[in-house]
mmCIF file of C-alpha atoms in Angstrom:
data_model
loop_
_atom_site.group_PDB
_atom_site.id
_atom_site.type_symbol
_atom_site.label_atom_id
_atom_site.label_comp_id
_atom_site.label_asym_id
_atom_site.label_seq_id
_atom_site.Cartn_x
_atom_site.Cartn_y
_atom_site.Cartn_z
ATOM 1 C CA MET A 1 -10.174 24.296 -10.974
ATOM 2 C CA ARG A 2 -7.093 22.238 -11.701
ATOM 3 C CA TRP A 3 -3.471 22.473 -10.611
ATOM 4 C CA THR A 4 -1.239 21.056 -13.337
ATOM 5 C CA GLU A 5 2.087 19.289 -12.952
ATOM 6 C CA LYS A 6 3.770 22.344 -14.514
ATOM 7 C CA GLY A 7 2.533 24.518 -11.677
ATOM 8 C CA LYS A 8 -0.239 26.294 -13.541
ATOM 9 C CA LEU A 9 -3.673 27.052 -12.173
ATOM 10 C CA LYS A 10 -6.531 26.363 -14.598
ATOM 11 C CA ILE A 11 -9.817 28.095 -13.780
ATOM 12 C CA LYS A 12 -13.223 27.094 -15.212
ATOM 13 C CA ALA A 13 -16.265 29.307 -15.577
ATOM 14 C CA ALA A 14 -17.928 27.506 -12.662
ATOM 15 C CA ASP A 15 -14.912 28.301 -10.469
ATOM 16 C CA LEU A 16 -15.092 31.970 -11.372
ATOM 17 C CA ALA A 17 -18.819 32.012 -10.679
ATOM 18 C CA LEU A 18 -18.222 30.701 -7.173
ATOM 19 C CA LEU A 19 -15.182 32.900 -6.484
ATOM 20 C CA SER A 20 -17.147 35.984 -7.537
ATOM 21 C CA ASN A 21 -19.562 35.331 -4.677
ATOM 22 C CA PRO A 22 -19.403 38.246 -2.180
ATOM 23 C CA THR A 23 -18.537 35.718 0.551
ATOM 24 C CA PHE A 24 -15.228 34.898 -1.135
ATOM 25 C CA ARG A 25 -14.432 38.024 -3.134
ATOM 26 C CA GLY A 26 -10.916 39.101 -2.290
ATOM 27 C CA LYS A 27 -10.476 36.615 0.563
ATOM 28 C CA ALA A 28 -10.533 33.519 -1.630
ATOM 29 C CA TRP A 29 -7.860 34.870 -3.942
ATOM 30 C CA ALA A 30 -5.618 36.103 -1.131
ATOM 31 C CA ASN A 31 -2.002 34.946 -1.440
ATOM 32 C CA VAL A 32 -2.705 32.813 -4.517
ATOM 33 C CA SER A 33 -0.181 34.686 -6.643
ATOM 34 C CA SER A 34 2.588 33.845 -4.178
ATOM 35 C CA TRP A 35 1.799 30.144 -4.615
ATOM 36 C CA VAL A 36 1.896 29.937 -8.374
ATOM 37 C CA HIS A 37 5.189 28.568 -9.768
ATOM 38 C CA THR A 38 6.678 27.952 -6.321
ATOM 39 C CA GLU A 39 9.498 25.423 -5.976
ATOM 40 C CA ASN A 40 7.490 22.857 -4.003
ATOM 41 C CA ASN A 41 4.746 22.773 -6.658
ATOM 42 C CA TYR A 42 1.989 22.189 -4.089
ATOM 43 C CA PRO A 43 -1.572 23.105 -5.078
ATOM 44 C CA PRO A 44 -2.485 26.605 -3.833
ATOM 45 C CA ILE A 45 -4.762 26.275 -0.793
ATOM 46 C CA PRO A 46 -4.992 29.701 0.848
ATOM 47 C CA SER A 47 -8.571 28.949 1.953
ATOM 48 C CA ALA A 48 -11.212 26.235 2.217
ATOM 49 C CA VAL A 49 -12.951 27.325 -0.983
ATOM 50 C CA PHE A 50 -9.802 26.625 -2.987
ATOM 51 C CA PHE A 51 -9.595 23.117 -1.546
ATOM 52 C CA ALA A 52 -13.245 22.554 -2.502
ATOM 53 C CA LEU A 53 -12.537 23.655 -6.074
ATOM 54 C CA LEU A 54 -9.282 21.728 -6.465
ATOM 55 C CA SER A 55 -10.677 18.498 -5.044
ATOM 56 C CA ASN A 56 -13.648 18.632 -7.459
ATOM 57 C CA PRO A 57 -11.956 19.475 -10.788
ATOM 58 C CA LYS A 58 -14.703 17.929 -12.959
ATOM 59 C CA GLU A 59 -17.616 19.824 -11.430
ATOM 60 C CA THR A 60 -19.017 22.485 -13.773
ATOM 61 C CA ASN A 61 -22.111 23.603 -11.863
ATOM 62 C CA PRO A 62 -21.520 26.612 -9.551
ATOM 63 C CA LYS A 63 -24.398 25.562 -7.283
ATOM 64 C CA MET A 64 -22.928 22.084 -6.868
ATOM 65 C CA LEU A 65 -19.526 23.605 -6.112
ATOM 66 C CA TRP A 66 -21.164 25.735 -3.424
ATOM 67 C CA MET A 67 -22.676 22.584 -1.900
ATOM 68 C CA GLN A 68 -19.258 20.888 -2.044
ATOM 69 C CA TYR A 69 -17.757 23.825 -0.212
ATOM 70 C CA ARG A 70 -20.430 23.730 2.509
ATOM 71 C CA ARG A 71 -19.947 19.993 2.925
ATOM 72 C CA LEU A 72 -16.192 20.467 3.211
ATOM 73 C CA LEU A 73 -16.690 22.905 6.079
ATOM 74 C CA GLU A 74 -19.045 20.478 7.822
ATOM 75 C CA VAL A 75 -16.516 17.643 7.579
ATOM 76 C CA SER A 76 -13.581 19.833 8.586
ATOM 77 C CA ASN A 77 -15.383 21.217 11.635
ATOM 78 C CA ASN A 78 -16.782 17.832 12.732
ATOM 79 C CA PRO A 79 -14.363 15.132 11.535
ATOM 80 C CA GLU A 80 -15.329 12.742 14.361
ATOM 81 C CA LYS A 81 -18.718 12.208 12.646
ATOM 82 C CA TYR A 82 -16.985 10.729 9.599
ATOM 83 C CA TYR A 83 -15.045 7.862 11.184
ATOM 84 C CA HIS A 84 -16.081 4.267 11.807
ATOM 85 C CA GLN A 85 -14.424 2.818 14.888
ATOM 86 C CA HIS A 86 -13.458 -0.850 15.188
ATOM 87 C CA THR A 87 -10.723 -2.955 16.762
ATOM 88 C CA ILE A 88 -8.328 -5.502 15.323
ATOM 89 C CA THR A 89 -6.052 -7.999 17.055
ATOM 90 C CA VAL A 90 -2.350 -8.005 16.142
ATOM 91 C CA HIS A 91 -0.004 -10.449 17.879
ATOM 92 C CA GLY A 92 -2.515 -10.907 20.677
ATOM 93 C CA LYS A 93 -3.001 -7.174 21.296
ATOM 94 C CA THR A 94 -6.089 -5.176 20.349
ATOM 95 C CA ARG A 95 -5.689 -1.999 18.331
ATOM 96 C CA GLN A 96 -8.247 0.747 17.789
ATOM 97 C CA ILE A 97 -8.788 1.559 14.110
ATOM 98 C CA SER A 98 -10.518 4.756 12.992
ATOM 99 C CA GLN A 99 -11.698 4.170 9.437
ATOM 100 C CA PRO A 100 -12.662 7.382 7.597
ATOM 101 C CA MET A 101 -15.923 7.419 5.664
ATOM 102 C CA TYR A 102 -16.984 9.346 2.566
ATOM 103 C CA PRO A 103 -16.439 12.225 1.882
ATOM 104 C CA LEU A 104 -13.606 12.529 4.439
ATOM 105 C CA GLU A 105 -11.849 9.516 2.943
ATOM 106 C CA ALA A 106 -11.939 11.163 -0.494
ATOM 107 C CA TYR A 107 -10.472 14.399 0.900
ATOM 108 C CA GLN A 108 -7.670 12.454 2.574
ATOM 109 C CA ARG A 109 -6.835 10.541 -0.584
ATOM 110 C CA TRP A 110 -6.619 13.838 -2.480
ATOM 111 C CA ILE A 111 -4.276 15.263 0.179
ATOM 112 C CA LEU A 112 -2.089 12.153 0.056
ATOM 113 C CA LYS A 113 -1.774 12.165 -3.734
ATOM 114 C CA ASN A 114 -1.491 15.898 -4.401
ATOM 115 C CA ILE A 115 0.418 17.116 -1.337
ATOM 116 C CA LEU A 116 1.987 14.504 0.936
ATOM 117 C CA GLU A 117 3.506 12.225 -1.702
ATOM 118 C CA LYS A 118 5.181 15.275 -3.269
ATOM 119 C CA THR A 119 7.025 15.887 -0.006
ATOM 120 C CA PRO A 120 10.312 14.014 0.506
ATOM 121 C CA THR A 121 10.991 12.174 3.753
ATOM 122 C CA THR A 122 14.426 11.360 5.153
ATOM 123 C CA GLU A 123 16.660 8.722 3.610
ATOM 124 C CA TYR A 124 16.606 6.840 6.938
ATOM 125 C CA THR A 125 12.937 5.838 6.882
ATOM 126 C CA TYR A 126 11.775 2.794 4.935
ATOM 127 C CA ALA A 127 8.093 2.457 5.877
ATOM 128 C CA TYR A 128 5.189 4.000 3.956
ATOM 129 C CA LYS A 129 7.401 5.011 1.015
ATOM 130 C CA LYS A 130 7.010 3.863 -2.570
ATOM 131 C CA GLY A 131 9.968 1.841 -3.764
ATOM 132 C CA THR A 132 11.217 0.782 -0.313
ATOM 133 C CA SER A 133 10.606 -2.385 1.666
ATOM 134 C CA LEU A 134 11.501 -4.393 4.763
ATOM 135 C CA ILE A 135 14.409 -5.833 2.784
ATOM 136 C CA ASP A 136 15.878 -2.369 2.114
ATOM 137 C CA ASN A 137 15.545 -1.566 5.802
ATOM 138 C CA ALA A 138 17.434 -4.723 6.802
ATOM 139 C CA ARG A 139 20.122 -4.292 4.141
ATOM 140 C CA VAL A 140 21.343 -1.105 5.875
ATOM 141 C CA HIS A 141 22.676 -3.261 8.716
ATOM 142 C CA LEU A 142 24.120 -6.118 6.694
ATOM 143 C CA GLY A 143 27.394 -7.506 8.078
ATOM 144 C CA ASN A 144 27.715 -5.247 11.149
ATOM 145 C CA GLN A 145 28.768 -6.941 14.377
ATOM 146 C CA VAL A 146 26.446 -5.233 16.889
ATOM 147 C CA LEU A 147 22.741 -4.548 16.452
ATOM 148 C CA VAL A 148 20.564 -2.340 18.686
ATOM 149 C CA LYS A 149 16.786 -2.252 18.203
ATOM 150 C CA LEU A 150 14.618 0.419 19.836
ATOM 151 C CA ASP A 151 10.904 1.167 19.660
ATOM 152 C CA ILE A 152 8.912 4.403 19.768
ATOM 153 C CA SER A 153 6.073 4.066 22.266
ATOM 154 C CA HIS A 154 2.546 4.632 20.846
ATOM 155 C CA PHE A 155 3.980 6.213 17.707
ATOM 156 C CA PHE A 156 0.787 7.351 15.943
ATOM 157 C CA ASP A 157 -0.963 8.366 19.172
ATOM 158 C CA SER A 158 2.026 10.561 20.059
ATOM 159 C CA ILE A 159 1.548 12.705 16.964
ATOM 160 C CA THR A 160 -0.614 15.675 17.924
ATOM 161 C CA PHE A 161 -2.662 18.256 16.042
ATOM 162 C CA GLY A 162 0.162 20.753 16.608
ATOM 163 C CA MET A 163 2.766 18.466 15.033
ATOM 164 C CA VAL A 164 0.625 17.934 11.935
ATOM 165 C CA TYR A 165 -0.120 21.660 11.690
ATOM 166 C CA ASP A 166 3.623 22.340 11.864
ATOM 167 C CA VAL A 167 4.147 20.085 8.832
ATOM 168 C CA PHE A 168 1.573 21.934 6.722
ATOM 169 C CA ALA A 169 2.291 25.450 8.001
ATOM 170 C CA ASN A 170 6.073 25.446 8.464
ATOM 171 C CA GLN A 171 7.516 22.582 6.410
ATOM 172 C CA MET A 172 5.171 23.122 3.452
ATOM 173 C CA ARG A 173 4.441 26.813 4.098
ATOM 174 C CA PHE A 174 0.679 26.720 3.584
ATOM 175 C CA PRO A 175 -1.150 29.865 4.783
ATOM 176 C CA THR A 176 -2.808 29.641 8.202
ATOM 177 C CA GLU A 177 -6.329 28.914 6.934
ATOM 178 C CA GLY A 178 -5.151 26.298 4.465
ATOM 179 C CA ALA A 179 -2.868 24.604 7.005
ATOM 180 C CA THR A 180 -5.646 24.529 9.604
ATOM 181 C CA LEU A 181 -8.096 22.998 7.117
ATOM 182 C CA LEU A 182 -5.635 20.289 6.053
ATOM 183 C CA THR A 183 -4.790 19.480 9.671
ATOM 184 C CA ASN A 184 -8.471 19.205 10.612
ATOM 185 C CA LEU A 185 -9.033 16.773 7.749
ATOM 186 C CA CYS A 186 -6.091 14.589 8.798
ATOM 187 C CA CYS A 187 -6.552 14.514 12.595
ATOM 188 C CA LEU A 188 -9.120 13.019 14.952
ATOM 189 C CA ASN A 189 -9.552 14.249 18.512
ATOM 190 C CA GLY A 190 -6.256 16.095 18.277
ATOM 191 C CA ARG A 191 -4.228 13.043 17.207
ATOM 192 C CA LEU A 192 -3.173 11.158 14.107
ATOM 193 C CA PRO A 193 -5.784 8.411 13.569
ATOM 194 C CA GLN A 194 -4.763 4.855 12.780
ATOM 195 C CA GLY A 195 -6.794 3.955 9.721
ATOM 196 C CA ALA A 196 -6.564 7.178 7.706
ATOM 197 C CA CYS A 197 -4.544 6.871 4.473
ATOM 198 C CA THR A 198 -2.756 10.157 5.278
ATOM 199 C CA SER A 199 -1.503 9.053 8.708
ATOM 200 C CA PRO A 200 1.444 6.814 7.689
ATOM 201 C CA TYR A 201 3.030 9.438 5.415
ATOM 202 C CA LEU A 202 2.365 12.230 7.912
ATOM 203 C CA SER A 203 4.050 10.190 10.642
ATOM 204 C CA ASN A 204 7.260 10.181 8.589
ATOM 205 C CA LEU A 205 7.039 13.951 8.079
ATOM 206 C CA CYS A 206 6.296 14.683 11.752
ATOM 207 C CA ILE A 207 9.456 12.901 12.917
ATOM 208 C CA ILE A 208 11.858 14.330 10.315
ATOM 209 C CA LYS A 209 13.703 16.576 12.800
ATOM 210 C CA ALA A 210 14.273 13.727 15.247
ATOM 211 C CA ASP A 211 15.359 11.424 12.395
ATOM 212 C CA ASN A 212 17.947 13.922 11.187
ATOM 213 C CA GLU A 213 19.403 14.561 14.652
ATOM 214 C CA ILE A 214 19.656 10.857 15.418
ATOM 215 C CA ALA A 215 21.223 10.200 12.004
ATOM 216 C CA GLU A 216 23.802 12.946 12.620
ATOM 217 C CA TYR A 217 24.756 11.322 15.942
ATOM 218 C CA CYS A 218 25.150 7.977 14.159
ATOM 219 C CA LYS A 219 27.408 9.482 11.488
ATOM 220 C CA GLU A 220 29.653 10.954 14.174
ATOM 221 C CA HIS A 221 29.934 7.521 15.847
ATOM 222 C CA ASN A 222 30.254 5.403 12.673
ATOM 223 C CA LEU A 223 26.854 3.764 13.112
ATOM 224 C CA SER A 224 24.199 2.761 10.598
ATOM 225 C CA TYR A 225 20.649 3.923 11.304
ATOM 226 C CA SER A 226 17.253 3.130 9.818
ATOM 227 C CA ARG A 227 13.646 3.440 10.928
ATOM 228 C CA TYR A 228 10.645 1.409 9.843
ATOM 229 C CA SER A 229 7.596 3.141 11.319
ATOM 230 C CA ASP A 230 8.164 2.902 15.102
ATOM 231 C CA ASP A 231 11.056 0.409 14.842
ATOM 232 C CA MET A 232 14.454 2.095 15.094
ATOM 233 C CA THR A 233 17.549 0.050 14.269
ATOM 234 C CA PHE A 234 21.234 0.871 14.840
ATOM 235 C CA SER A 235 24.283 -1.173 13.949
ATOM 236 C CA GLY A 236 28.060 -0.963 13.892
ATOM 237 C CA ASN A 237 31.184 -2.828 14.861
ATOM 238 C CA ARG A 238 31.373 -1.047 18.225
ATOM 239 C CA ILE A 239 28.468 0.705 19.961
ATOM 240 C CA ALA A 240 28.352 2.556 23.287
ATOM 241 C CA VAL A 241 24.863 1.220 23.907
ATOM 242 C CA LYS A 242 24.005 3.250 27.026
ATOM 243 C CA ASP A 243 25.106 6.505 25.390
ATOM 244 C CA LEU A 244 23.131 5.702 22.248
ATOM 245 C CA ILE A 245 19.939 4.891 24.149
ATOM 246 C CA SER A 246 20.287 8.018 26.259
ATOM 247 C CA PHE A 247 20.729 10.235 23.207
ATOM 248 C CA VAL A 248 17.792 8.672 21.349
ATOM 249 C CA GLN A 249 15.562 8.983 24.428
ATOM 250 C CA GLN A 250 16.393 12.667 24.877
ATOM 251 C CA THR A 251 15.962 13.441 21.173
ATOM 252 C CA LEU A 252 12.601 11.702 20.949
ATOM 253 C CA LYS A 253 11.408 13.499 24.099
ATOM 254 C CA LYS A 254 12.429 16.868 22.637
ATOM 255 C CA TYR A 255 10.109 16.301 19.676
ATOM 256 C CA GLY A 256 7.157 14.840 21.580
ATOM 257 C CA PHE A 257 7.893 11.097 21.371
ATOM 258 C CA ARG A 258 8.803 8.491 23.984
ATOM 259 C CA LEU A 259 11.105 5.494 23.951
ATOM 260 C CA ASN A 260 9.553 2.128 24.811
ATOM 261 C CA TYR A 261 11.974 0.694 27.374
ATOM 262 C CA LYS A 262 10.253 -2.701 27.246
ATOM 263 C CA LYS A 263 11.410 -3.202 23.656
ATOM 264 C CA ILE A 264 15.163 -2.655 23.807
ATOM 265 C CA HIS A 265 17.144 -5.440 22.129
ATOM 266 C CA VAL A 266 20.918 -5.702 21.756
ATOM 267 C CA ASP A 267 22.486 -8.477 19.672
ATOM 268 C CA GLY A 268 26.233 -8.852 19.575
ATOM 269 C CA LYS A 269 28.658 -10.785 17.437
ATOM 270 C CA GLY A 270 27.697 -14.442 17.057
ATOM 271 C CA ARG A 271 23.996 -13.780 17.598
ATOM 272 C CA GLN A 272 21.401 -13.851 14.866
ATOM 273 C CA HIS A 273 20.617 -10.296 13.745
ATOM 274 C CA ARG A 274 16.965 -9.787 12.827
ATOM 275 C CA VAL A 275 15.722 -6.471 11.501
ATOM 276 C CA THR A 276 11.938 -6.243 11.015
ATOM 277 C CA GLY A 277 11.867 -10.045 10.752
ATOM 278 C CA ILE A 278 14.729 -10.401 8.256
ATOM 279 C CA VAL A 279 18.101 -11.917 9.088
ATOM 280 C CA CYS A 280 21.047 -9.707 8.086
ATOM 281 C CA ASN A 281 24.249 -11.179 9.538
ATOM 282 C CA GLU A 282 26.301 -12.071 6.462
ATOM 283 C CA LYS A 283 23.508 -12.148 3.913
ATOM 284 C CA ILE A 284 19.843 -11.210 3.683
ATOM 285 C CA SER A 285 17.555 -14.155 4.479
ATOM 286 C CA THR A 286 14.416 -15.185 6.316
ATOM 287 C CA PRO A 287 14.800 -16.815 9.772
ATOM 288 C CA VAL A 288 15.588 -20.542 9.823
ATOM 289 C CA ASP A 289 12.627 -21.336 12.082
ATOM 290 C CA TYR A 290 10.270 -19.533 9.675
ATOM 291 C CA ARG A 291 11.417 -21.635 6.729
ATOM 292 C CA LYS A 292 11.379 -24.790 8.861
ATOM 293 C CA GLN A 293 7.724 -24.213 9.764
ATOM 294 C CA VAL A 294 6.731 -23.838 6.096
ATOM 295 C CA ARG A 295 8.778 -26.900 5.173
ATOM 296 C CA GLN A 296 7.026 -28.958 7.865
ATOM 297 C CA GLU A 297 3.578 -27.884 6.686
ATOM 298 C CA ILE A 298 4.409 -28.851 3.103
ATOM 299 C CA TYR A 299 5.526 -32.285 4.339
ATOM 300 C CA TYR A 300 2.244 -32.929 6.191
ATOM 301 C CA LEU A 301 0.233 -31.519 3.306
ATOM 302 C CA LYS A 302 1.847 -34.044 0.963
ATOM 303 C CA LYS A 303 1.466 -36.892 3.434
ATOM 304 C CA PHE A 304 -2.119 -36.404 4.668
ATOM 305 C CA GLY A 305 -3.825 -34.072 2.197
ATOM 306 C CA VAL A 306 -5.258 -30.675 3.046
ATOM 307 C CA VAL A 307 -8.402 -31.769 4.948
ATOM 308 C CA ASP A 308 -6.701 -34.188 7.357
ATOM 309 C CA HIS A 309 -3.774 -31.794 7.735
ATOM 310 C CA LEU A 310 -6.084 -28.946 8.788
ATOM 311 C CA ILE A 311 -8.043 -31.168 11.163
ATOM 312 C CA HIS A 312 -4.765 -32.179 12.793
ATOM 313 C CA MET A 313 -3.613 -28.535 12.992
ATOM 314 C CA ASN A 314 -6.913 -27.568 14.672
ATOM 315 C CA ASN A 315 -6.303 -23.890 13.927
ATOM 316 C CA SER A 316 -9.534 -21.853 14.147
ATOM 317 C CA GLU A 317 -8.120 -19.437 11.561
ATOM 318 C CA PHE A 318 -8.537 -22.138 8.917
ATOM 319 C CA MET A 319 -11.895 -23.517 10.083
ATOM 320 C CA ASP A 320 -15.400 -22.390 9.122
ATOM 321 C CA ASP A 321 -17.933 -21.631 11.845
ATOM 322 C CA ASN A 322 -19.311 -25.178 11.585
ATOM 323 C CA GLY A 323 -15.835 -26.680 12.129
ATOM 324 C CA THR A 324 -15.233 -27.588 8.482
ATOM 325 C CA PRO A 325 -11.638 -27.084 7.264
ATOM 326 C CA ASN A 326 -11.309 -24.050 4.980
ATOM 327 C CA ALA A 327 -8.734 -25.082 2.395
ATOM 328 C CA ASP A 328 -8.926 -21.807 0.442
ATOM 329 C CA SER A 329 -8.015 -19.746 3.491
ATOM 330 C CA TYR A 330 -5.140 -22.072 4.363
ATOM 331 C CA PHE A 331 -3.684 -22.176 0.861
ATOM 332 C CA SER A 332 -3.825 -18.366 0.683
ATOM 333 C CA SER A 333 -1.923 -18.110 3.973
ATOM 334 C CA LEU A 334 0.657 -20.705 2.963
ATOM 335 C CA LEU A 335 1.251 -19.090 -0.416
ATOM 336 C CA GLY A 336 1.725 -15.734 1.298
ATOM 337 C CA ARG A 337 4.431 -17.156 3.546
ATOM 338 C CA ILE A 338 6.154 -18.847 0.626
ATOM 339 C CA ALA A 339 5.990 -15.583 -1.345
ATOM 340 C CA TYR A 340 7.609 -13.754 1.573
ATOM 341 C CA VAL A 341 10.592 -16.137 1.518
ATOM 342 C CA LEU A 342 10.902 -15.733 -2.250
ATOM 343 C CA GLN A 343 10.711 -11.955 -1.960
ATOM 344 C CA VAL A 344 13.749 -12.016 0.324
ATOM 345 C CA THR A 345 15.580 -14.804 -1.551
ATOM 346 C CA PRO A 346 14.139 -14.969 -5.112
ATOM 347 C CA ASN A 347 16.474 -17.770 -6.226
ATOM 348 C CA ASN A 348 15.469 -20.215 -3.479
ATOM 349 C CA GLU A 349 14.704 -23.271 -5.633
ATOM 350 C CA GLU A 350 13.195 -25.217 -2.724
ATOM 351 C CA PHE A 351 10.511 -22.598 -2.149
ATOM 352 C CA VAL A 352 9.902 -22.134 -5.871
ATOM 353 C CA LYS A 353 8.941 -25.836 -5.913
ATOM 354 C CA TYR A 354 6.757 -25.341 -2.828
ATOM 355 C CA ARG A 355 4.907 -22.534 -4.616
ATOM 356 C CA GLU A 356 4.287 -24.761 -7.633
ATOM 357 C CA PHE A 357 3.077 -27.580 -5.379
ATOM 358 C CA VAL A 358 0.608 -25.379 -3.469
ATOM 359 C CA ASN A 359 -0.724 -23.873 -6.709
ATOM 360 C CA GLY A 360 -1.318 -27.446 -7.928
ATOM 361 C CA CYS A 361 -3.131 -28.265 -4.678
ATOM 362 C CA MET A 362 -5.377 -25.252 -5.159
ATOM 363 C CA ASP A 363 -6.277 -26.392 -8.684
ATOM 364 C CA LYS A 364 -7.187 -29.867 -7.366
ATOM 365 C CA GLU A 365 -9.273 -28.339 -4.583
ATOM 366 C CA GLU A 366 -11.203 -26.236 -7.099
ATOM 367 C CA LYS A 367 -11.920 -29.339 -9.200
ATOM 368 C CA ARG A 368 -12.995 -31.259 -6.082
ATOM 369 C CA LYS A 369 -15.451 -28.522 -5.056
ATOM 370 C CA ALA A 370 -16.819 -28.299 -8.585
ATOM 371 C CA LEU A 371 -17.424 -32.066 -8.593
ATOM 372 C CA LEU A 372 -19.199 -31.947 -5.220
ATOM 373 C CA LYS A 373 -21.379 -29.109 -6.505
ATOM 374 C CA ARG A 374 -22.384 -31.142 -9.548
ATOM 375 C CA ILE A 375 -23.241 -34.150 -7.353
ATOM 376 C CA GLU A 376 -25.277 -31.888 -5.055
ATOM 377 C CA LEU A 377 -27.247 -30.566 -8.024
ATOM 378 C CA GLY A 378 -27.793 -34.066 -9.378
ATOM 379 C CA LEU A 379 -25.760 -33.373 -12.504
ATOM 380 C CA TRP A 380 -23.379 -36.291 -12.019
#
């Protein structure tokens, strides 16, 4: 079974063989006609069997399709069995990651591509959207005199099974069985899991109502508003900060979210305005201290060479387990930071030269390792 871009349902003989099964006769086809040629152009998923058919468009064996359907039910009813749990450390804090495994991961990728990415989010959100970036998020607030930054507490963990079901059932208008199936495949223990490919996009859809109400308030008070995941930013030439915070807190609470009072930042005129790490006072740029750090590392790299420089840095991130400096890891990190500066300011000639220098260092390091390998093998 295949759902084409023109909104047509293509049925194969194997699909018909499965749908003619007494288990699905009548039930499987229920409401399908109301889905064909609808404005949203979502694939028709009135039941689990339709999802099984649509997510396996190349399968031509009815028995295999039946097995796919049974497996889908097993995964949907027991999603916790199909996640690998691990933790990562970000800025000194540990974060629980739930990594989906096959076939759940494949189901989620199908949902993301065929359903979620067809659904528009608000114009105020800049995370998890194709064609938008941190730079676009910062540009919204360029040149304004006052900047207020707020944070949504435990953003992903705040998104419940009911919120996700509301997206599929009410925003997208999937039938009850289809909406329940999709929600089961995208949630873990009644919450939105960090690690699933569907979670970022769903987070934007689950907060649409709050986004729109907050944006309406900002329009009435001549404020600019943007959100990058859980980071909410407001700017203007005059802001009644207490009133703004109170309104945002009440609006978030109404839709099941909470404001993180430990992360409230207000920057007035004359202060450096940073939005998701990018400076946006009079022009878009990276912070001075960020560029200064890269500049200093380039200086020591030129002066001492990569090995002595890394030994002096004594950073475990760039050392192997035996204490040997890992030049490849360091060069990759340094190039990433240089690329970030050039992404924000592409015409920065200083950092273009730094990029060329580091690339040259990497070439020399590769030649050095190749020479050592030849000596080790007695080929020199």
